[in-house]
mmCIF file of C-alpha atoms and ligand atoms in Angstrom:
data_model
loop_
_atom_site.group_PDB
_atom_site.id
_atom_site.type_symbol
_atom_site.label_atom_id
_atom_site.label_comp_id
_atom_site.label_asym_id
_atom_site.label_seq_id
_atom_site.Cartn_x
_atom_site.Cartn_y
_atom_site.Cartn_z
ATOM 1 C CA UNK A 1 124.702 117.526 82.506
ATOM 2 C CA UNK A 2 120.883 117.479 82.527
ATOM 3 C CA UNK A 3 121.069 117.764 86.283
ATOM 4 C CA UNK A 4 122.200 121.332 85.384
ATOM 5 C CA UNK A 5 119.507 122.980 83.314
ATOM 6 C CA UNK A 6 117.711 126.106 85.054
ATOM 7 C CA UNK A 7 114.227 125.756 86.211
ATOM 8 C CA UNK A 8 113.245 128.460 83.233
ATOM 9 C CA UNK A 9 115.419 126.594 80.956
ATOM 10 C CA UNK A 10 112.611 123.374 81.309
ATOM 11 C CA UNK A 11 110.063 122.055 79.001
ATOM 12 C CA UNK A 12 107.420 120.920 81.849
ATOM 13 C CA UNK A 13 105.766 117.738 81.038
ATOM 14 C CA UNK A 14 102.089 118.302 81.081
ATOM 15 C CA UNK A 15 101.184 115.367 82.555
ATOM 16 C CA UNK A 16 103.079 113.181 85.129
ATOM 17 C CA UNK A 17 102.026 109.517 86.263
ATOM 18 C CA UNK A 18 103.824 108.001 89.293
ATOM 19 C CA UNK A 19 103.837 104.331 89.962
ATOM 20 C CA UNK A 20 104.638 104.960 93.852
ATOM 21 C CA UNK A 21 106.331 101.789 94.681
ATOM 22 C CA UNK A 22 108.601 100.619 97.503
ATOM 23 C CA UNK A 23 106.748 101.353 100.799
ATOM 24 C CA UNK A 24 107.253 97.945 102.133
ATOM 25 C CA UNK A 25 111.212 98.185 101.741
ATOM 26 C CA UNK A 26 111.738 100.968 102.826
ATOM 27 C CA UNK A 27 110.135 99.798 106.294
ATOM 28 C CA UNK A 28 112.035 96.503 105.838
ATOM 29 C CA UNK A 29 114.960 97.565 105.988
ATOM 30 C CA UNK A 30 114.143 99.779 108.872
ATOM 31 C CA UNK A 31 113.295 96.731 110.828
ATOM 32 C CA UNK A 32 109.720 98.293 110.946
ATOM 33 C CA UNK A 33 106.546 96.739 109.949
ATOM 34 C CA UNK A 34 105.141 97.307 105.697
ATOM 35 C CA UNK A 35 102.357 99.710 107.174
ATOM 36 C CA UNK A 36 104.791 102.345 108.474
ATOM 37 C CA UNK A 37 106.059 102.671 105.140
ATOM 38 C CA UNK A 38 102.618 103.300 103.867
ATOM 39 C CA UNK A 39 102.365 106.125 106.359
ATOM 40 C CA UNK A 40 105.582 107.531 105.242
ATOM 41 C CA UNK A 41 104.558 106.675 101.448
ATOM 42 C CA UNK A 42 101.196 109.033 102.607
ATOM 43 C CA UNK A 43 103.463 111.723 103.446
ATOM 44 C CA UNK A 44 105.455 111.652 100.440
ATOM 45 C CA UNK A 45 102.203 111.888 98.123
ATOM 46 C CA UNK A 46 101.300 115.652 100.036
ATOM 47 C CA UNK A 47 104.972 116.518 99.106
ATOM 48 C CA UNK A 48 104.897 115.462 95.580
ATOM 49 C CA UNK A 49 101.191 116.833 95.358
ATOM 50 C CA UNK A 50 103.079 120.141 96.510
ATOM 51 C CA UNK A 51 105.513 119.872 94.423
ATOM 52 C CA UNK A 52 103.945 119.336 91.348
ATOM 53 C CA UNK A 53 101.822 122.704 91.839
ATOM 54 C CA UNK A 54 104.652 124.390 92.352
ATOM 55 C CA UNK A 55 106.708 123.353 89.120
ATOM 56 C CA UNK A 56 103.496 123.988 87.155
ATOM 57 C CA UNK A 57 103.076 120.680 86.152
ATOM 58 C CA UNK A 58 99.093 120.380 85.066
ATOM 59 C CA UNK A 59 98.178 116.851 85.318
ATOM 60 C CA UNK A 60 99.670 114.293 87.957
ATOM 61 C CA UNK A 61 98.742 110.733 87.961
ATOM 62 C CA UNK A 62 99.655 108.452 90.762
ATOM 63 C CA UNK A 63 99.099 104.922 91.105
ATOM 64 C CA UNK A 64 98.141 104.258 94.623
ATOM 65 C CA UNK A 65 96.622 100.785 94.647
ATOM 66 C CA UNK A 66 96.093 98.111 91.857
ATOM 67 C CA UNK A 67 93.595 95.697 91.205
ATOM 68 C CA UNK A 68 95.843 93.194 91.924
ATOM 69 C CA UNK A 69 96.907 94.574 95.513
ATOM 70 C CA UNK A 70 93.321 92.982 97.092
ATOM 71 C CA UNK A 71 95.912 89.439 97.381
ATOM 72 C CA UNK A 72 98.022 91.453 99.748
ATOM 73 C CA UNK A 73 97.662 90.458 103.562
ATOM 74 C CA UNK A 74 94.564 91.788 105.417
ATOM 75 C CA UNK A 75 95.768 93.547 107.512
ATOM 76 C CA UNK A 76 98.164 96.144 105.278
ATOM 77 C CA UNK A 77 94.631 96.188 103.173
ATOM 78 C CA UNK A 78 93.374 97.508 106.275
ATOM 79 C CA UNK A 79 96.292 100.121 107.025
ATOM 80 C CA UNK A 80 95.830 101.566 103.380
ATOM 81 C CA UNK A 81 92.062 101.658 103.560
ATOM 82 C CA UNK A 82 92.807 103.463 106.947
ATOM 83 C CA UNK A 83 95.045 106.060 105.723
ATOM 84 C CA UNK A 84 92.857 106.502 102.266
ATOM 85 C CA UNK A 85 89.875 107.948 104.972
ATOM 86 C CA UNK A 86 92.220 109.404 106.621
ATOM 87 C CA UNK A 87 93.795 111.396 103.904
ATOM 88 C CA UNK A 88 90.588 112.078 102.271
ATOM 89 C CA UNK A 89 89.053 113.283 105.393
ATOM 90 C CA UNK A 90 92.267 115.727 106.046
ATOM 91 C CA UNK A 91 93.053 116.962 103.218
ATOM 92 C CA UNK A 92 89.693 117.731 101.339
ATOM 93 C CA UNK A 93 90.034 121.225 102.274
ATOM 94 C CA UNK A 94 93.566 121.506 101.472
ATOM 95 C CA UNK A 95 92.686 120.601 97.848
ATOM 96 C CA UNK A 96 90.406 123.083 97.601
ATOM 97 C CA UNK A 97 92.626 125.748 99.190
ATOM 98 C CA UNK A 98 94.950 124.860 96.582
ATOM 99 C CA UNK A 99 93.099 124.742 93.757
ATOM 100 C CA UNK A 100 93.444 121.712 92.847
ATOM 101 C CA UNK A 101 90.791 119.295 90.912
ATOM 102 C CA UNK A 102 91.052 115.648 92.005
ATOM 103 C CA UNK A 103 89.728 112.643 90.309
ATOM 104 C CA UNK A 104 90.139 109.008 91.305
ATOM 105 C CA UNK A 105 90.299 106.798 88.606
ATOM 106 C CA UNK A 106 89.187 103.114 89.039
ATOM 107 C CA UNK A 107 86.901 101.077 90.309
ATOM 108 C CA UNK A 108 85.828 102.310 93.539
ATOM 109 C CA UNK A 109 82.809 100.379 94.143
ATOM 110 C CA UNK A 110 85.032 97.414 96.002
ATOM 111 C CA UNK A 111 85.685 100.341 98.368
ATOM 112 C CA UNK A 112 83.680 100.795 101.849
ATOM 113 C CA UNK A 113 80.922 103.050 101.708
ATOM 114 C CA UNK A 114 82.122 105.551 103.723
ATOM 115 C CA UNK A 115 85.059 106.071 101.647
ATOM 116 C CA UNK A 116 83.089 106.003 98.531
ATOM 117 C CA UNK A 117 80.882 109.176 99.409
ATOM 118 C CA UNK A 118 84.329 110.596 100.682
ATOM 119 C CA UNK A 119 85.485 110.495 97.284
ATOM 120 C CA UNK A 120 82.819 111.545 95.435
ATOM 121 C CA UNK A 121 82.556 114.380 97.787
ATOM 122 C CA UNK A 122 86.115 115.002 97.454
ATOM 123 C CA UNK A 123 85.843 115.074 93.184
ATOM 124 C CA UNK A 124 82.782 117.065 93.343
ATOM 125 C CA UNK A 125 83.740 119.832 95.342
ATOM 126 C CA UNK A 126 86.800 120.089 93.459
ATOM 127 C CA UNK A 127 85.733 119.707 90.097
ATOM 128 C CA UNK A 128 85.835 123.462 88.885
ATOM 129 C CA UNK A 129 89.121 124.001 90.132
ATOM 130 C CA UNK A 130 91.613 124.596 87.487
ATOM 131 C CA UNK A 131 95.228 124.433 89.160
ATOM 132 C CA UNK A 132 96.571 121.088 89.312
ATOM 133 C CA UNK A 133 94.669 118.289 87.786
ATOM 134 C CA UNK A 134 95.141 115.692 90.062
ATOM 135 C CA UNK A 135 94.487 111.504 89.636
ATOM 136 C CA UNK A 136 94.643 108.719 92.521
ATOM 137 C CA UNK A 137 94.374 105.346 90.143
ATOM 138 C CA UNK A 138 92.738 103.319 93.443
ATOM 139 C CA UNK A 139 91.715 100.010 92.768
ATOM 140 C CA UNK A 140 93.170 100.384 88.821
ATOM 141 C CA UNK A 141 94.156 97.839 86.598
ATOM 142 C CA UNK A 142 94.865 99.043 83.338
ATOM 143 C CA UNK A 143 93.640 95.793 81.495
ATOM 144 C CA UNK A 144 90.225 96.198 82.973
ATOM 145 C CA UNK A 145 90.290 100.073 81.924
ATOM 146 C CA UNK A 146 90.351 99.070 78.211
ATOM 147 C CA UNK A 147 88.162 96.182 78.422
ATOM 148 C CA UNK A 148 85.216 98.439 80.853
ATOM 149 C CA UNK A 149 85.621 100.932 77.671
ATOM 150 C CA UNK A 150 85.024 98.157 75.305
ATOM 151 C CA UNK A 151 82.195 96.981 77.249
ATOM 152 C CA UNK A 152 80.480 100.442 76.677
ATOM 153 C CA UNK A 153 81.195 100.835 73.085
ATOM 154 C CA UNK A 154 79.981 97.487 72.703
ATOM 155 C CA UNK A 155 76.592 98.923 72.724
ATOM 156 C CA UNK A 156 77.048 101.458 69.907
ATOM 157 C CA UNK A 157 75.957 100.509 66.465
ATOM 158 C CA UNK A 158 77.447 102.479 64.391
ATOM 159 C CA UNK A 159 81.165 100.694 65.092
ATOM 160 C CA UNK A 160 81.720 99.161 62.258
ATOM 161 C CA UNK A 161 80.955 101.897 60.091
ATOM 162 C CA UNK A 162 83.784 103.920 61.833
ATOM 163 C CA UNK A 163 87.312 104.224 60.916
ATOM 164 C CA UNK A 164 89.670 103.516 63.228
ATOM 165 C CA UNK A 165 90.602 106.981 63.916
ATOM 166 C CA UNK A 166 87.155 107.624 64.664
ATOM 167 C CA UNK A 167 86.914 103.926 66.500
ATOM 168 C CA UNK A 168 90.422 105.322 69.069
ATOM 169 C CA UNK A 169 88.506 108.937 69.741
ATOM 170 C CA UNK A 170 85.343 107.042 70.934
ATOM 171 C CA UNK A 171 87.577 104.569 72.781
ATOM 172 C CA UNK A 172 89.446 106.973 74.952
ATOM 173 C CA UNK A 173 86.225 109.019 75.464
ATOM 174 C CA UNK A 174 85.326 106.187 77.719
ATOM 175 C CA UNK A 175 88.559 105.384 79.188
ATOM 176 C CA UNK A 176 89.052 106.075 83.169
ATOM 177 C CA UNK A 177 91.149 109.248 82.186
ATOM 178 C CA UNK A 178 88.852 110.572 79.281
ATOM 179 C CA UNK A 179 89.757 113.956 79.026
ATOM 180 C CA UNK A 180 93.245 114.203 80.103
ATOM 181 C CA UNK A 181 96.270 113.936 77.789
ATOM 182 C CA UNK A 182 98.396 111.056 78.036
ATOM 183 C CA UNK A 183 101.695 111.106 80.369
ATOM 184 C CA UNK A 184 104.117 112.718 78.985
ATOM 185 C CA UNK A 185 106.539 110.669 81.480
ATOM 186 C CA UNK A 186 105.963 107.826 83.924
ATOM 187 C CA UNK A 187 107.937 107.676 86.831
ATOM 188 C CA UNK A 188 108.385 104.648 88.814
ATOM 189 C CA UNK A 189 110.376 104.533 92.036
ATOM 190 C CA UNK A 190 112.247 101.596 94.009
ATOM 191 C CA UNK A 191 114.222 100.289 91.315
ATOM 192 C CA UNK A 192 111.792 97.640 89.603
ATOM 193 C CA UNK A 193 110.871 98.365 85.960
ATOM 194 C CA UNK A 194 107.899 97.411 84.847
ATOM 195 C CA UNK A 195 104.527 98.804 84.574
ATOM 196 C CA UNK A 196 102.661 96.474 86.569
ATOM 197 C CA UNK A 197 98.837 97.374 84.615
ATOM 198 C CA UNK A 198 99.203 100.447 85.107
ATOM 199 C CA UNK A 199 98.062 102.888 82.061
ATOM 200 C CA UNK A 200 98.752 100.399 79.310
ATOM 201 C CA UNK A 201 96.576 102.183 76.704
ATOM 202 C CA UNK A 202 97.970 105.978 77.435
ATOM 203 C CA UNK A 203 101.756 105.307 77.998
ATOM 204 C CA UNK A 204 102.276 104.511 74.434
ATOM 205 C CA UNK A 205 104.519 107.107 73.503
ATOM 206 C CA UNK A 206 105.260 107.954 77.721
ATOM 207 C CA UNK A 207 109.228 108.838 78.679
ATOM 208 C CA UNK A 208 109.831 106.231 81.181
ATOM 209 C CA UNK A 209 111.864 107.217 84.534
ATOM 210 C CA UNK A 210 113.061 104.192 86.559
ATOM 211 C CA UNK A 211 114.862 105.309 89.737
ATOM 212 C CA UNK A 212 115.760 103.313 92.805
ATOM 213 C CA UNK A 213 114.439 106.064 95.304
ATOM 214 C CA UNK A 214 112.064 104.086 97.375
ATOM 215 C CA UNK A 215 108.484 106.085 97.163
ATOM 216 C CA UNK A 216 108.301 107.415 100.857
ATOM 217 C CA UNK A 217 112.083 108.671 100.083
ATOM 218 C CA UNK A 218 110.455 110.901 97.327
ATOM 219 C CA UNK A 219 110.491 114.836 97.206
ATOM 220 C CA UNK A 220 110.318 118.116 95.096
ATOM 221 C CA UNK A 221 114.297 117.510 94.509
ATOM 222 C CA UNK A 222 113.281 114.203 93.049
ATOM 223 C CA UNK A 223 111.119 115.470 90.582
ATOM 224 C CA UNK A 224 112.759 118.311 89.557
ATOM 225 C CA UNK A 225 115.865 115.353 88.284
ATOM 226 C CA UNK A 226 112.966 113.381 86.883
ATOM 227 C CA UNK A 227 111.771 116.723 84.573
ATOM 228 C CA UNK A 228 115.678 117.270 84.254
ATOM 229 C CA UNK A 229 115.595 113.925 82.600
ATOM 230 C CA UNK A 230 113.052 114.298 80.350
ATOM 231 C CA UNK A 231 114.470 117.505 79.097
ATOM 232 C CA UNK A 232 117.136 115.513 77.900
ATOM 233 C CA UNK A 233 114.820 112.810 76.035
ATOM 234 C CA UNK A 234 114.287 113.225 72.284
ATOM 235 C CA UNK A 235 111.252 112.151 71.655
ATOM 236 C CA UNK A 236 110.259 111.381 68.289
ATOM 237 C CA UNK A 237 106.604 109.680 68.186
ATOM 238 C CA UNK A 238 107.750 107.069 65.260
ATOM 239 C CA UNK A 239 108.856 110.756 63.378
ATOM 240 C CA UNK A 240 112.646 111.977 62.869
ATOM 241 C CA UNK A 241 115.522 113.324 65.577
ATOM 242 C CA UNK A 242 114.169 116.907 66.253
ATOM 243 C CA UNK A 243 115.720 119.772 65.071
ATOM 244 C CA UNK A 244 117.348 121.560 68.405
ATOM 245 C CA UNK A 245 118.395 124.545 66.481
HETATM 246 C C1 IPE B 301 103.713 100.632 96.976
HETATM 247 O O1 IPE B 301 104.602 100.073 97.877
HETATM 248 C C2 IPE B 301 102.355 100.883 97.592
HETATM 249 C C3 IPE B 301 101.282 99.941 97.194
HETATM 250 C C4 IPE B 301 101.379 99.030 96.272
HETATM 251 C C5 IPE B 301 100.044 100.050 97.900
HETATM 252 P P1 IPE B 301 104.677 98.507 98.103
HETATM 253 O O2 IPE B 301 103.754 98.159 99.222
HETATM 254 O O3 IPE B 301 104.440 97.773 96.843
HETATM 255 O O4 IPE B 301 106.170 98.345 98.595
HETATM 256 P P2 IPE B 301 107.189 97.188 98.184
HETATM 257 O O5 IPE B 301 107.209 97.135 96.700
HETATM 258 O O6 IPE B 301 106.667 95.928 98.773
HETATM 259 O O7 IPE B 301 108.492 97.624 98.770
HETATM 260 C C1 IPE B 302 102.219 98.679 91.637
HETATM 261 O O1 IPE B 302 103.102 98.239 92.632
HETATM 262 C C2 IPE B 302 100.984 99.253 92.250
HETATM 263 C C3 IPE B 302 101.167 100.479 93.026
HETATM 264 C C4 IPE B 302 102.274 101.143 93.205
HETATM 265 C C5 IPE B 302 99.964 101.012 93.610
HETATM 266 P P1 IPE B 302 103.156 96.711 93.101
HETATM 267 O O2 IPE B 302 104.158 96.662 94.201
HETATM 268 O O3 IPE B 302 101.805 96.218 93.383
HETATM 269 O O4 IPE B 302 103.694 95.994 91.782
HETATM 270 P P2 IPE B 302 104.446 94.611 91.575
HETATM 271 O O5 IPE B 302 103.630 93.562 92.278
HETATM 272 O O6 IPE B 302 105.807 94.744 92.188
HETATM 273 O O7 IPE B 302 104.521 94.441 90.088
HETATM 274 MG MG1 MG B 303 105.673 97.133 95.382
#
C-alpha cells in the first residue's frame, strides 16, 4: 500500500545514509571477478547521487569503505583505490555543475597522496554549494568516530562542570559529521542486516531499510520504495503513536 503514495504525497527524509553492500555477489554470481562489481557498484553511486537531487533529499550519506575493509585482498584494495581517483578525477566538475557540496568523512590520511589532495580539492571547491549535501564515509569506522571525538574533548577543562546535555552538543561538534542532522533512515542493500560500524552514534533514532537489492542493482526506483517505506514508519523518538489526523 505504501508502494502507492504520490511523490507530493511524501514526507522526504532529510538525510539518507546508504551502507552500499553486495558488490562482490553480484559479480559472483555473474561468474565475474569482485572488482567488476565495484565498477558496477561505481555506477550505481552517480545514479543514486542523481537521484537523490532529484527527490530533494538534502543530505546523503554513503558508506563506501570501512576501516575494517584494509583486511580485504590487495588487489580489490587496489581496484577501489583505482576507481576512488578515478571517480574523483571525473566527476569533480559534475558536482559542481550540480550543485552539490561533498564531504568525505573518515580518516583519509591512510589514503595515497594523490587521492588525498583530490579530495580536499574536491570538498573545497564544493563547499559553498547548497543543493545536495553529499558524504562518502571512506576509510570510516564508526567506533573510532566517537573515540577521535573523545580524544579532542579530552583536552577541554571545563567537562566536568558540564551537564550532559551540554557534554552531547560538544560531543557531536567534533564528530566526523558535525553539522549535519542525523539519518533520518539507513538503507542497507544485499540482504545482510547489520550495521557493520557504520554511524553508531547518529543512527540512534534512524528508520532502518534492509533490502536484498545487491548495491550495483540500485536505482532512483529503489529509493523512491525506500522513502515509500519510511512514509509508512511511525516514528515515535521514546514519545507516543502520532496523531495522523
Ligand atoms: C560493498 O560490497 C563495497 C565495499 C565494502 C567496498 P562488498 O565488496 O562488501 O560486496 P559483498 O558483500 O562481498 O557481496
Ligand atoms: C560494510 O560492508 C562497508 C561498506 C559497505 C563500505 P562490509 O561488506 O564490509 O560489511 P560486513 O563485513 O559484511 O559486515
Ligand atoms: Mg559486503
Amino acid at each position: 500500500m505504501v508502494r502507492e503514495m504520490s511523490e507530493e504525497q511524501l514526507n522526504m527524509p532529510r538525510h539518507v545514509a546508504i551502507i552500499m553492500d553486495g558488490n562482490g555477489r553480484w559479480a559472483t554470481r555473474r561468474g565475474l571477478p569482485r572488482t567488476v562489481g565495484h565498477r558496477q557498484g561505481a555506477k550505481a553511486l552517480k545514479r543514486t547521487v542523481r537521484a537523490a537531487g532529484e527527490l530533494g533529499v538534502e543530505y546523503l550519506t554513503l558508506f563506501g569503505f570501512s576501516s575494517e575493509n584494509w583486511s580485504r585482498p590487495e588487489g580489490e584494495i587496489k581496484e577501489l583505490m583505482r576507481l576512488l581517483r578515478y571517480y574523483l578525477r571525473s566527476e569533480t566538475a559534475e558536482l559542481l555543475n550540480n550543485n552539490i557540496r561533498l564531504r568525505v568523512v573518515g580518516d583519509i590520511s591512510a589514503f595515497d597522496n594523490d587521492i588525498i589532495d583530490l579530495i580536499r580539492n574536491a570538498e573545497q571547491l564544493s563547499e559553498n554549494n547548497d543543493g545536495l549535501f553529499l558524504s562518502i564515509a571512506l576509510n570510516y569506522g564508526g567506533r573510532n568516530d566517537i573515540l577521535q571525538a573523545i580524544q579532542k574533548l579530552a583536552g577541554q577543562d571545563d567537562l566536568g562542570t558540564l551537564d550532559l546535555p551540554q557534554i552531547q552538543d560538544r560531543f557531536e561538534r567534533h564528530l566526523l559529521t558535525a553539522g549535519m542532522p542525523d539519518p533520518d533512515m539507513l538503507i542497507r542493500t544485499s540482504g545482510e542486516q547489520r550495521i557493520s560500524n557504520f554511524l553508531l552514534w547518529q543512527c540512534a533514532y534512524s528508520e532502518f531499510l534492509f533490502t536484498d537489492t545487491l548495491w550495483p542493482d540500485f536505482d532512483k526506483s529503489e529509493l523512491e520504495y525506500a522513502i515509500s517505506v519510511y512514509n509508512g514508519r511511525d516514528r515515535r523518538f521514546g514519545g507516543l503513536k502520532a496523531s495522523k489526523g
